[in-house]
Short mmCIF file of C-alpha atoms in Angstrom, two decimals:
data_model
loop_
_atom_site.label_atom_id
_atom_site.label_comp_id
_atom_site.label_asym_id
_atom_site.label_seq_id
_atom_site.Cartn_x
_atom_site.Cartn_y
_atom_site.Cartn_z
CA UNK F 1 -17.07 -0.72 18.00
CA UNK F 2 -15.95 -2.11 21.32
CA UNK F 3 -16.44 -5.54 19.77
CA UNK F 4 -13.71 -4.72 17.27
CA UNK F 5 -11.34 -3.59 19.98
CA UNK F 6 -12.12 -6.78 21.89
CA UNK F 7 -11.28 -8.65 18.68
CA UNK F 8 -7.84 -7.05 18.77
CA UNK F 9 -7.32 -8.35 22.30
CA UNK F 10 -8.45 -11.81 21.21
CA UNK F 11 -5.88 -11.46 18.46
CA UNK F 12 -3.13 -11.00 21.05
CA UNK F 13 -4.20 -14.18 22.79
CA UNK F 14 -4.30 -16.09 19.49
CA UNK F 15 -0.96 -14.65 18.44
CA UNK F 16 0.61 -15.77 21.70
CA UNK F 17 -0.83 -19.26 21.58
CA UNK F 18 -0.23 -19.92 17.90
CA UNK F 19 3.50 -20.58 18.30
CA UNK F 20 2.84 -23.19 20.96
CA UNK F 21 0.30 -24.90 18.71
CA UNK F 22 2.91 -24.91 15.97
CA UNK F 23 6.00 -25.98 17.79
CA UNK F 24 5.21 -27.03 21.32
CA UNK F 25 8.14 -25.01 22.59
CA UNK F 26 9.17 -21.37 22.87
CA UNK F 27 11.20 -21.00 19.69
CA UNK F 28 8.51 -18.83 18.12
CA UNK F 29 8.42 -16.45 21.08
CA UNK F 30 9.99 -13.62 19.06
CA UNK F 31 7.31 -13.99 16.44
CA UNK F 32 4.57 -13.82 19.05
CA UNK F 33 6.18 -10.93 20.90
CA UNK F 34 6.19 -8.73 17.81
CA UNK F 35 2.58 -9.54 17.03
CA UNK F 36 1.63 -8.69 20.62
CA UNK F 37 3.58 -5.41 20.48
CA UNK F 38 1.91 -4.45 17.22
CA UNK F 39 -1.50 -5.31 18.59
CA UNK F 40 -1.04 -3.26 21.74
CA UNK F 41 0.18 -0.30 19.64
CA UNK F 42 -2.83 -0.58 17.35
CA UNK F 43 -5.25 -0.85 20.27
CA UNK F 44 -3.67 2.29 21.80
CA UNK F 45 -4.09 4.21 18.52
CA UNK F 46 -7.68 3.00 18.26
CA UNK F 47 -8.42 4.15 21.77
CA UNK F 48 -6.98 7.61 20.97
CA UNK F 49 -9.06 7.80 17.81
CA UNK F 50 -12.23 6.74 19.62
CA UNK F 51 -12.14 9.92 21.70
CA UNK F 52 -12.06 12.01 18.52
CA UNK F 53 -14.82 9.96 16.88
CA UNK F 54 -17.16 10.38 19.83
CA UNK F 55 -17.12 14.18 19.47
CA UNK F 56 -19.54 14.33 16.52
CA UNK D 1 -7.21 -26.99 -15.10
CA UNK D 2 -10.97 -27.27 -14.54
CA UNK D 3 -10.46 -25.70 -11.09
CA UNK D 4 -8.80 -22.70 -12.75
CA UNK D 5 -11.58 -22.23 -15.30
CA UNK D 6 -14.26 -22.41 -12.59
CA UNK D 7 -12.39 -20.14 -10.14
CA UNK D 8 -11.40 -17.57 -12.74
CA UNK D 9 -14.94 -17.54 -14.14
CA UNK D 10 -16.43 -17.11 -10.66
CA UNK D 11 -13.92 -14.38 -9.82
CA UNK D 12 -14.61 -12.43 -13.01
CA UNK D 13 -18.37 -12.83 -12.50
CA UNK D 14 -18.14 -11.47 -8.93
CA UNK D 15 -16.08 -8.49 -10.08
CA UNK D 16 -18.49 -7.77 -12.96
CA UNK D 17 -21.61 -8.02 -10.74
CA UNK D 18 -20.16 -5.83 -7.99
CA UNK D 19 -19.02 -3.29 -10.59
CA UNK D 20 -22.47 -3.14 -12.21
CA UNK D 21 -24.17 -2.88 -8.82
CA UNK D 22 -21.95 0.02 -7.82
CA UNK D 23 -22.73 1.70 -11.14
CA UNK D 24 -26.41 1.85 -10.12
CA UNK D 25 -25.48 3.85 -7.00
CA UNK D 26 -23.37 6.42 -8.85
CA UNK D 27 -24.37 10.02 -9.52
CA UNK D 28 -23.37 10.20 -13.17
CA UNK D 29 -21.83 13.46 -14.30
CA UNK D 30 -20.53 14.46 -10.87
CA UNK D 31 -16.70 14.33 -10.69
CA UNK D 32 -16.71 14.48 -6.87
CA UNK D 33 -18.91 11.38 -6.78
CA UNK D 34 -16.80 9.69 -9.45
CA UNK D 35 -13.44 10.30 -7.80
CA UNK D 36 -14.25 10.12 -4.05
CA UNK D 37 -17.86 8.79 -3.87
CA UNK D 38 -19.06 12.15 -2.53
CA UNK D 39 -17.14 11.45 0.73
CA UNK D 40 -19.97 9.10 1.70
CA UNK D 41 -18.56 5.60 2.18
CA UNK D 42 -19.34 3.41 5.18
CA UNK D 43 -16.59 2.39 7.57
CA UNK D 44 -16.59 -1.19 6.25
CA UNK D 45 -16.15 -0.27 2.57
CA UNK D 46 -13.61 2.44 3.46
CA UNK D 47 -11.61 -0.12 5.45
CA UNK D 48 -11.69 -2.75 2.74
CA UNK D 49 -10.66 -0.36 -0.02
CA UNK D 50 -7.91 1.04 2.23
CA UNK D 51 -6.62 -2.47 2.93
CA UNK D 52 -6.94 -3.81 -0.62
CA UNK D 53 -5.25 -0.67 -2.00
CA UNK D 54 -2.41 -0.82 0.53
CA UNK D 55 -1.72 -4.53 0.39
CA UNK D 56 -0.60 -5.48 -3.09
CA UNK D 57 0.72 -8.67 -4.65
CA UNK D 58 3.93 -7.89 -2.73
CA UNK D 59 2.42 -9.50 0.36
CA UNK D 60 1.83 -12.99 -1.00
CA UNK D 61 4.81 -12.95 -3.36
CA UNK D 62 7.48 -10.52 -2.09
CA UNK D 63 6.87 -10.80 1.65
CA UNK D 64 6.52 -14.59 1.53
CA UNK D 65 9.88 -14.79 -0.30
CA UNK D 66 11.49 -12.29 2.07
CA UNK D 67 10.29 -14.25 5.13
CA UNK D 68 11.45 -17.53 3.57
CA UNK D 69 14.94 -16.19 2.90
CA UNK D 70 15.53 -13.86 5.86
CA UNK D 71 13.29 -14.98 8.72
CA UNK D 72 11.22 -13.20 11.32
CA UNK D 73 12.87 -9.82 10.64
CA UNK D 74 10.45 -9.59 7.70
CA UNK D 75 7.62 -9.56 10.25
CA UNK D 76 9.30 -6.74 12.18
CA UNK D 77 9.61 -4.74 8.94
CA UNK D 78 6.01 -5.27 7.82
CA UNK D 79 4.48 -4.77 11.29
CA UNK D 80 6.50 -1.56 11.66
CA UNK D 81 4.74 -0.34 8.54
CA UNK D 82 1.33 -1.36 9.93
CA UNK D 83 1.84 0.21 13.36
CA UNK D 84 3.19 3.43 11.82
CA UNK D 85 0.26 3.57 9.42
CA UNK D 86 -2.29 3.14 12.18
CA UNK D 87 -0.52 5.84 14.22
CA UNK D 88 -0.68 8.20 11.22
CA UNK D 89 -4.34 7.33 10.68
CA UNK D 90 -5.02 8.13 14.35
CA UNK D 91 -2.99 11.34 14.62
CA UNK D 92 -2.75 13.01 11.17
CA UNK D 93 -5.68 11.28 9.47
CA UNK D 94 -8.53 13.01 11.36
CA UNK D 95 -7.03 16.40 10.48
CA UNK D 96 -6.85 15.43 6.78
CA UNK D 97 -10.43 14.08 6.88
CA UNK D 98 -11.69 17.35 8.38
CA UNK D 99 -9.72 19.51 5.91
CA UNK D 100 -11.09 17.57 2.93
CA UNK D 101 -14.65 18.27 4.09
CA UNK D 102 -14.12 21.88 5.07
CA UNK D 103 -12.25 22.85 1.89
CA UNK D 104 -13.79 20.36 -0.54
CA UNK D 105 -10.63 18.51 -1.51
CA UNK D 106 -10.92 15.68 -4.00
CA UNK D 107 -7.23 14.94 -4.57
CA UNK D 108 -4.26 14.82 -2.17
CA UNK D 109 -2.39 17.38 -4.28
CA UNK D 110 -5.25 19.89 -3.89
CA UNK D 111 -4.19 20.16 -0.26
CA UNK D 112 -0.68 21.12 -1.40
CA UNK D 113 -1.99 23.63 -3.95
CA UNK D 114 -4.37 25.20 -1.45
CA UNK D 115 -1.93 25.40 1.46
CA UNK D 116 1.34 26.10 -0.32
CA UNK D 117 -0.09 28.16 -3.14
CA UNK D 118 1.85 27.05 -6.18
CA UNK D 119 0.01 25.94 -9.27
CA UNK D 120 3.15 24.72 -11.03
CA UNK D 121 4.52 23.12 -7.89
CA UNK D 122 1.35 21.04 -7.78
CA UNK D 123 1.59 20.06 -11.44
CA UNK D 124 5.16 18.88 -10.73
CA UNK D 125 3.96 16.97 -7.68
CA UNK D 126 1.37 15.21 -9.87
CA UNK D 127 4.16 14.32 -12.31
CA UNK D 128 6.28 12.97 -9.40
CA UNK D 129 3.43 10.71 -8.39
CA UNK D 130 2.97 9.44 -11.93
CA UNK D 131 6.69 8.76 -12.43
CA UNK D 132 6.82 6.78 -9.19
CA UNK D 133 3.53 4.92 -9.39
CA UNK D 134 2.99 3.99 -13.05
CA UNK D 135 6.12 1.75 -13.20
CA UNK D 136 5.20 0.37 -9.75
CA UNK D 137 1.74 -0.55 -11.08
CA UNK D 138 3.26 -2.22 -14.14
CA UNK D 139 5.53 -4.42 -12.05
CA UNK D 140 2.59 -5.21 -9.76
CA UNK D 141 0.81 -7.11 -12.52
CA UNK D 142 3.85 -8.97 -13.88
CA UNK D 143 4.28 -11.44 -11.00
CA UNK D 144 0.60 -12.39 -10.56
CA UNK D 145 0.18 -12.76 -14.33
CA UNK D 146 3.19 -15.11 -14.39
CA UNK D 147 1.66 -17.19 -11.57
CA UNK D 148 -1.71 -17.33 -13.34
CA UNK D 149 0.00 -18.34 -16.56
CA UNK D 150 2.08 -20.97 -14.74
CA UNK D 151 -0.87 -22.75 -13.16
CA UNK D 152 -3.01 -22.60 -16.32
CA UNK D 153 -0.66 -25.05 -18.08
CA UNK D 154 -0.92 -23.41 -21.48
CA UNK D 155 -4.49 -22.11 -21.29
CA UNK D 156 -3.30 -18.56 -20.60
CA UNK D 157 0.13 -17.31 -21.57
CA UNK D 158 1.71 -14.42 -19.64
CA UNK D 159 0.47 -11.86 -22.18
CA UNK D 160 -3.12 -13.17 -21.93
CA UNK D 161 -2.89 -13.16 -18.12
CA UNK D 162 -1.73 -9.53 -18.16
CA UNK D 163 -4.57 -8.68 -20.52
CA UNK D 164 -7.05 -10.19 -18.04
CA UNK D 165 -5.54 -8.10 -15.21
CA UNK D 166 -5.53 -4.90 -17.30
CA UNK D 167 -9.14 -5.53 -18.37
CA UNK D 168 -10.21 -5.89 -14.72
CA UNK D 169 -8.44 -2.61 -13.90
CA UNK D 170 -10.21 -0.77 -16.75
CA UNK D 171 -13.61 -2.32 -15.92
CA UNK D 172 -13.48 -1.61 -12.18
CA UNK D 173 -12.10 1.89 -12.57
CA UNK D 174 -13.97 3.26 -15.56
CA UNK D 175 -17.47 1.95 -14.81
CA UNK D 176 -18.28 3.92 -11.67
CA UNK D 177 -15.00 5.48 -10.54
CA UNK D 178 -14.33 5.24 -6.82
CA UNK D 179 -17.60 3.43 -6.09
CA UNK D 180 -16.77 0.52 -8.38
CA UNK D 181 -13.14 0.54 -7.22
CA UNK D 182 -14.12 0.57 -3.53
CA UNK D 183 -16.84 -2.08 -3.78
CA UNK D 184 -14.72 -4.42 -5.89
CA UNK D 185 -11.84 -3.74 -3.46
CA UNK D 186 -14.14 -4.97 -0.68
CA UNK D 187 -14.81 -8.19 -2.61
CA UNK D 188 -11.15 -8.56 -3.58
CA UNK D 189 -10.02 -7.92 0.02
CA UNK D 190 -12.24 -10.80 1.11
CA UNK D 191 -10.74 -13.04 -1.59
CA UNK D 192 -7.21 -12.00 -0.50
CA UNK D 193 -7.84 -13.01 3.10
CA UNK D 194 -9.56 -16.29 2.19
CA UNK D 195 -6.70 -17.24 -0.17
CA UNK D 196 -4.03 -16.43 2.42
CA UNK D 197 -5.95 -18.20 5.19
CA UNK D 198 -6.38 -21.36 3.12
CA UNK D 199 -2.66 -21.52 2.27
CA UNK D 200 -1.63 -20.80 5.87
CA UNK D 201 -3.98 -23.46 7.22
CA UNK D 202 -2.64 -26.06 4.81
CA UNK D 203 0.98 -25.27 5.68
CA UNK D 204 0.29 -25.36 9.44
CA UNK D 205 -1.43 -28.72 9.01
CA UNK D 206 1.60 -30.28 7.28
CA UNK D 207 4.35 -28.65 9.37
CA UNK D 208 5.93 -30.81 12.10
CA UNK D 209 7.47 -29.16 15.17
CA UNK D 210 10.98 -30.10 13.91
CA UNK D 211 10.52 -27.65 11.04
CA UNK D 212 10.06 -24.78 13.50
CA UNK D 213 13.08 -25.92 15.53
CA UNK D 214 15.08 -25.95 12.29
CA UNK D 215 14.13 -22.30 11.73
CA UNK D 216 15.52 -21.48 15.16
CA UNK D 217 18.75 -23.36 14.41
CA UNK D 218 19.20 -21.28 11.24
CA UNK D 219 18.76 -18.01 13.14
CA UNK D 220 15.57 -17.23 11.22
CA UNK D 221 13.54 -16.62 14.37
CA UNK D 222 15.86 -13.92 15.59
CA UNK D 223 14.86 -10.37 14.61
CA UNK D 224 18.45 -9.44 13.82
CA UNK D 225 20.61 -11.81 11.77
CA UNK D 226 23.03 -11.72 8.81
CA UNK D 227 20.40 -10.06 6.61
CA UNK D 228 18.42 -8.01 9.12
CA UNK D 229 21.12 -5.70 10.41
CA UNK D 230 19.93 -2.42 11.99
CA UNK D 231 20.93 -0.60 8.76
CA UNK D 232 18.88 -2.95 6.56
CA UNK D 233 15.88 -2.67 8.87
CA UNK D 234 16.04 1.14 8.78
CA UNK D 235 16.49 1.17 4.99
CA UNK D 236 13.49 -1.12 4.48
CA UNK D 237 11.17 0.53 6.96
CA UNK D 238 11.89 4.26 6.40
CA UNK D 239 9.87 4.69 3.17
CA UNK D 240 7.11 2.38 4.31
CA UNK D 241 6.36 3.88 7.71
CA UNK D 242 5.35 7.09 5.90
CA UNK D 243 3.46 5.26 3.14
CA UNK D 244 0.06 6.50 4.42
CA UNK D 245 1.11 10.09 3.76
CA UNK D 246 3.42 9.84 0.75
CA UNK D 247 1.32 7.55 -1.45
CA UNK D 248 -1.63 9.45 -2.95
CA UNK D 249 -3.85 6.41 -3.51
CA UNK D 250 -4.01 5.75 0.25
CA UNK D 251 -3.94 9.44 1.26
CA UNK D 252 -7.05 10.03 -0.87
CA UNK D 253 -8.81 7.24 1.03
CA UNK D 254 -8.75 9.41 4.15
CA UNK D 255 -11.40 11.57 2.42
CA UNK D 256 -13.87 8.72 1.96
CA UNK D 257 -15.60 7.85 5.30
CA UNK D 258 -18.97 9.55 5.61
CA UNK D 259 -18.63 10.53 9.29
CA UNK D 260 -16.27 10.23 12.26
CA UNK D 261 -17.61 6.88 13.38
CA UNK D 262 -17.09 5.50 9.88
CA UNK D 263 -13.53 6.83 9.98
CA UNK D 264 -12.91 5.04 13.29
CA UNK D 265 -14.43 1.85 11.92
CA UNK D 266 -12.19 2.13 8.83
CA UNK D 267 -9.06 2.33 10.97
CA UNK D 268 -10.05 -0.53 13.25
CA UNK D 269 -11.07 -2.90 10.46
CA UNK D 270 -7.98 -2.03 8.44
CA UNK D 271 -5.83 -2.77 11.49
CA UNK D 272 -7.37 -6.20 11.96
CA UNK D 273 -7.07 -6.94 8.24
CA UNK D 274 -3.45 -5.75 8.12
CA UNK D 275 -2.41 -7.70 11.18
CA UNK D 276 -4.03 -10.92 9.99
CA UNK D 277 -2.74 -10.63 6.43
CA UNK D 278 0.80 -9.76 7.52
CA UNK D 279 1.02 -12.61 10.02
CA UNK D 280 -0.29 -15.09 7.46
CA UNK D 281 2.13 -13.98 4.72
CA UNK D 282 5.14 -14.21 7.06
CA UNK D 283 3.99 -17.57 8.46
CA UNK D 284 3.65 -18.97 4.94
CA UNK D 285 7.25 -18.00 4.17
CA UNK D 286 8.64 -19.28 7.48
CA UNK D 287 6.77 -22.58 7.45
CA UNK D 288 7.71 -23.22 3.82
CA UNK D 289 11.37 -22.64 4.75
CA UNK D 290 11.13 -25.03 7.69
CA UNK D 291 9.52 -27.69 5.48
CA UNK D 292 12.09 -27.09 2.76
CA UNK D 293 14.97 -27.50 5.22
CA UNK D 294 13.49 -30.85 6.29
CA UNK D 295 13.13 -31.90 2.65
CA UNK D 296 9.35 -32.18 3.00
CA UNK D 297 8.70 -29.32 0.54
CA UNK D 298 11.68 -29.26 -1.83
CA UNK D 299 11.67 -25.61 -2.89
CA UNK D 300 14.39 -24.79 -5.41
CA UNK D 301 15.31 -21.26 -4.36
CA UNK D 302 18.82 -20.01 -3.65
CA UNK D 303 18.30 -17.86 -0.54
CA UNK D 304 21.56 -16.03 -1.26
CA UNK D 305 20.17 -14.75 -4.56
CA UNK D 306 17.58 -12.04 -3.96
CA UNK D 307 16.32 -12.30 -7.53
CA UNK D 308 14.94 -15.78 -6.83
CA UNK D 309 12.96 -14.94 -3.70
CA UNK D 310 9.82 -14.15 -5.69
CA UNK D 311 9.80 -17.77 -6.89
CA UNK D 312 9.00 -19.09 -3.41
CA UNK D 313 5.23 -18.62 -3.64
CA UNK D 314 4.86 -20.20 -7.11
CA UNK D 315 6.91 -23.16 -5.88
CA UNK D 316 4.83 -23.56 -2.72
CA UNK D 317 1.71 -23.52 -4.91
CA UNK D 318 3.15 -26.22 -7.16
CA UNK D 319 2.97 -28.64 -4.18
CA UNK D 320 -0.50 -27.64 -2.98
CA UNK D 321 -3.86 -29.15 -3.95
CA UNK D 322 -4.98 -27.75 -7.33
CA UNK D 323 -8.02 -26.07 -5.77
CA UNK D 324 -5.83 -24.37 -3.16
CA UNK D 325 -3.32 -23.34 -5.82
CA UNK D 326 -6.04 -21.73 -7.92
CA UNK D 327 -7.65 -19.98 -4.93
CA UNK D 328 -4.31 -18.52 -3.82
CA UNK D 329 -3.42 -17.45 -7.37
CA UNK D 330 -6.79 -15.68 -7.73
CA UNK D 331 -6.23 -13.99 -4.35
CA UNK D 332 -2.86 -12.68 -5.60
CA UNK D 333 -4.51 -11.38 -8.79
CA UNK D 334 -7.13 -9.70 -6.56
CA UNK D 335 -4.38 -8.06 -4.50
CA UNK D 336 -2.66 -6.74 -7.62
CA UNK D 337 -5.76 -5.42 -9.41
CA UNK D 338 -7.18 -3.79 -6.27
CA UNK D 339 -3.94 -1.85 -5.83
CA UNK D 340 -3.47 -0.91 -9.48
CA UNK D 341 -7.05 0.29 -10.07
CA UNK D 342 -6.81 2.59 -7.03
CA UNK D 343 -3.52 4.05 -8.25
CA UNK D 344 -4.92 4.60 -11.76
CA UNK D 345 -8.05 6.34 -10.42
CA UNK D 346 -6.09 8.53 -8.01
CA UNK D 347 -3.61 9.67 -10.67
CA UNK D 348 -6.48 10.40 -13.07
CA UNK D 349 -8.22 12.50 -10.39
CA UNK D 350 -5.01 14.47 -9.81
CA UNK D 351 -4.59 15.10 -13.54
CA UNK D 352 -8.26 16.20 -13.75
CA UNK D 353 -8.13 18.57 -10.78
CA UNK D 354 -4.53 19.74 -10.57
CA UNK D 355 -3.58 20.47 -14.19
CA UNK D 356 -5.01 23.11 -16.57
CA UNK D 357 -8.11 21.11 -17.52
CA UNK D 358 -11.34 23.15 -17.65
CA UNK D 359 -13.81 22.32 -14.87
CA UNK D 360 -16.50 21.20 -17.33
CA UNK D 361 -14.17 18.62 -18.85
CA UNK D 362 -12.88 17.14 -15.58
CA UNK D 363 -14.91 13.96 -15.66
CA UNK D 364 -14.35 13.28 -19.33
CA UNK D 365 -10.64 14.02 -19.01
CA UNK D 366 -10.41 11.81 -15.93
CA UNK D 367 -11.94 8.87 -17.78
CA UNK D 368 -9.61 9.40 -20.74
CA UNK D 369 -6.63 9.49 -18.37
CA UNK D 370 -7.77 6.21 -16.78
CA UNK D 371 -7.64 4.51 -20.18
CA UNK D 372 -4.30 6.10 -21.12
CA UNK D 373 -2.60 5.25 -17.80
CA UNK D 374 -3.89 1.68 -17.83
CA UNK D 375 -2.58 1.23 -21.38
CA UNK D 376 0.83 2.61 -20.34
CA UNK D 377 0.87 0.27 -17.32
CA UNK D 378 -0.10 -2.63 -19.60
CA UNK D 379 2.61 -1.75 -22.15
CA UNK D 380 5.24 -1.42 -19.41
CA UNK D 381 4.15 -4.75 -17.93
CA UNK D 382 4.42 -6.51 -21.29
CA UNK D 383 7.90 -5.22 -22.03
CA UNK D 384 9.21 -4.44 -18.49
CA UNK D 385 12.17 -2.34 -19.68
CA UNK D 386 14.99 -1.96 -17.15
CA UNK D 387 14.12 1.64 -16.29
CA UNK D 388 10.57 0.60 -15.35
CA UNK D 389 11.89 -2.07 -12.99
CA UNK D 390 14.35 0.43 -11.45
CA UNK D 391 11.62 3.03 -10.94
CA UNK D 392 9.23 0.44 -9.49
CA UNK D 393 11.80 -0.69 -6.94
CA UNK D 394 12.56 2.95 -6.11
CA UNK D 395 8.92 4.09 -6.00
CA UNK D 396 8.53 4.27 -2.24
CA UNK D 397 11.76 6.27 -1.92
CA UNK D 398 10.82 8.56 -4.83
CA UNK D 399 7.71 9.68 -2.99
CA UNK D 400 9.54 10.53 0.25
CA UNK D 401 10.08 14.24 -0.68
CA UNK D 402 6.28 14.59 -0.54
CA UNK D 403 6.31 13.89 3.20
CA UNK D 404 7.45 17.35 4.35
CA UNK D 405 5.05 18.92 1.84
CA UNK D 406 2.01 17.15 3.27
CA UNK D 407 3.06 17.62 6.90
CA UNK D 408 3.86 21.32 6.50
CA UNK D 409 0.67 21.85 4.46
CA UNK D 410 -1.32 20.56 7.39
CA UNK D 411 0.62 21.92 10.37
CA UNK D 412 2.77 24.72 8.88
CA UNK D 413 5.02 26.60 8.41
CA UNK D 414 3.74 27.08 4.85
CA UNK D 415 5.80 28.54 2.05
CA UNK D 416 5.44 28.54 -1.72
CA UNK D 417 9.21 28.78 -2.22
CA UNK D 418 9.73 25.77 0.06
CA UNK D 419 7.14 23.84 -1.93
CA UNK D 420 8.83 24.58 -5.26
CA UNK D 421 12.33 23.97 -3.87
CA UNK D 422 11.37 20.60 -2.37
CA UNK D 423 9.74 19.43 -5.60
CA UNK D 424 12.46 20.77 -7.89
CA UNK D 425 15.43 19.61 -5.80
CA UNK D 426 14.05 16.80 -3.64
CA UNK D 427 12.58 14.65 -6.39
CA UNK D 428 15.67 14.66 -8.72
CA UNK D 429 17.80 13.95 -5.65
CA UNK D 430 15.58 11.02 -4.67
CA UNK D 431 15.62 9.77 -8.26
CA UNK D 432 19.42 9.79 -8.48
CA UNK D 433 19.97 8.30 -5.01
CA UNK D 434 17.32 5.59 -5.33
CA UNK D 435 18.23 4.38 -8.81
CA UNK D 436 22.02 4.73 -8.83
CA UNK D 437 23.62 1.74 -7.14
CA UNK D 438 27.10 3.32 -7.36
CA UNK D 439 26.16 5.87 -4.71
CA UNK D 440 26.38 4.30 -1.26
CA UNK D 441 26.21 6.91 1.53
CA UNK D 442 27.25 5.89 5.07
CA UNK D 443 23.61 5.97 6.24
CA UNK D 444 20.67 4.38 4.34
CA UNK D 445 19.69 6.33 1.20
CA UNK D 446 16.08 6.48 2.31
CA UNK D 447 17.12 8.38 5.45
CA UNK D 448 19.29 10.73 3.35
CA UNK D 449 16.34 11.51 1.03
CA UNK D 450 14.04 12.13 3.96
CA UNK D 451 16.44 14.36 5.90
CA UNK D 452 17.44 16.37 2.81
CA UNK D 453 13.79 16.86 1.78
CA UNK D 454 12.98 18.38 5.18
CA UNK D 455 16.23 20.40 5.09
CA UNK D 456 15.42 21.82 1.63
CA UNK D 457 11.91 22.79 2.72
CA UNK D 458 13.07 24.52 5.90
CA UNK D 459 16.07 26.22 4.23
CA UNK D 460 13.77 27.67 1.55
CA UNK D 461 11.34 28.77 4.25
CA UNK D 462 14.10 30.66 6.10
CA UNK D 463 15.30 32.16 2.80
CA UNK D 464 11.80 33.36 1.98
CA UNK D 465 11.44 34.94 5.40
CA UNK D 466 14.60 36.98 5.04
CA UNK D 467 14.33 37.97 1.38
CA UNK D 468 12.46 41.21 0.59
CA UNK D 469 8.75 40.68 -0.04
CA UNK D 470 9.08 42.28 -3.49
CA UNK D 471 11.26 39.36 -4.60
CA UNK D 472 9.24 36.52 -3.22
CA UNK D 473 5.72 36.61 -2.00
CA UNK D 474 4.33 33.88 0.19
CA UNK D 475 0.68 33.05 -0.07
CA UNK D 476 0.42 32.83 3.71
#
């Protein structure tokens, strides 16, 4: 499962680099910021849930 | 044309094979297996059916159009939904999953009946769900059928396209219940992502950096602009951030994972799916707008007219390679059918379990209800009367009064009077507010519905506490 959480982190990196690949400048920074915020929130929720899932 | 025949044939063959395969794994005659696969799904299948049920044709049609017309605020709206859903899945979801196992729930409304103790309140809650979700399902298949008809150049008219969609819904739902729905959802979820990825990749490859700069010049990369005012953002997001609890077809999916690890895997995979699909849909809309502003992709949509926003995707597809057009169209059909079949199965399970149908007839009744609901959805889609469109648009708001009912069922305080009062007063109130455009309160209607639903529940709870027991008797 840690692979999936790592995939979320990779997603942040991709999300932050995608705008630069698209435009070469920082005009898409808002777009990337929201994706990063969402990803961090999701990773936090996943981490919280992992503690519950490990108590089987 | 040949691309469409090949792709549609391949798509239908995949759906048929997966459906038949899932039939072999079904315990025939067991309603619990039919409606919730005996609570034994893997994390992967649970995640894919959760995602394919949640993400409808709205994503590649409605969200693309919304992003095209209004900019990056559409991403804020849709990601707010995703983050809220994952938070609910992490905080409330485990409790629901445990309750369903401990008390043997099959339907979401069984939780209400068991905790709040009103048989008739539950029957009304089932009716609320049907009133909100049947028109929503009908409208779901109209857009994709129109796209399929458009690209077939006369091979399939809109009626024939809708018949194909309705036939897929009947096949995938009736054959093996939740197992065939979940496994075909897994296949359809894959098709949805591949279609969106292909279209996004093509648009990125043809978009020059000037197109993105143009978006910035138009204020479309700013989260707040002329369209996305704080009020609009709150109005859009309020019903959707509670979607995981108010919509029974996704609530029921919390019962499905076979163990805690599968539940965790479901949430993680759904999160990745949701994030990827959302970003792609918004990017498609934004890039198409940038290209359109440069004149490279002349899309004929008046961004000031909301009614035309759903035409953005069909127009983008008209400029794409035929193979890409067909793949995307099939992915939109997959998104629509995977949502509608889940809604139909969930409503049929609620009718089977939460209305006066004898236990022995549950399965038979459930299958009959599947056919009846699908035929109603099909008829509504063919005719799309104005009231169906109004109810479909209002569906997410109509289900908001269910939020306090589910939350108080799980965490308390529980009260039968509160349950009845919220259903009897909250739903008509939501119906009037959500469908009557003359009523414009100073704060968004969605917030009014939500606040009043909680207020009604709590007021009835206080009333029940202070009235003599001989007049009202709580079950708890």
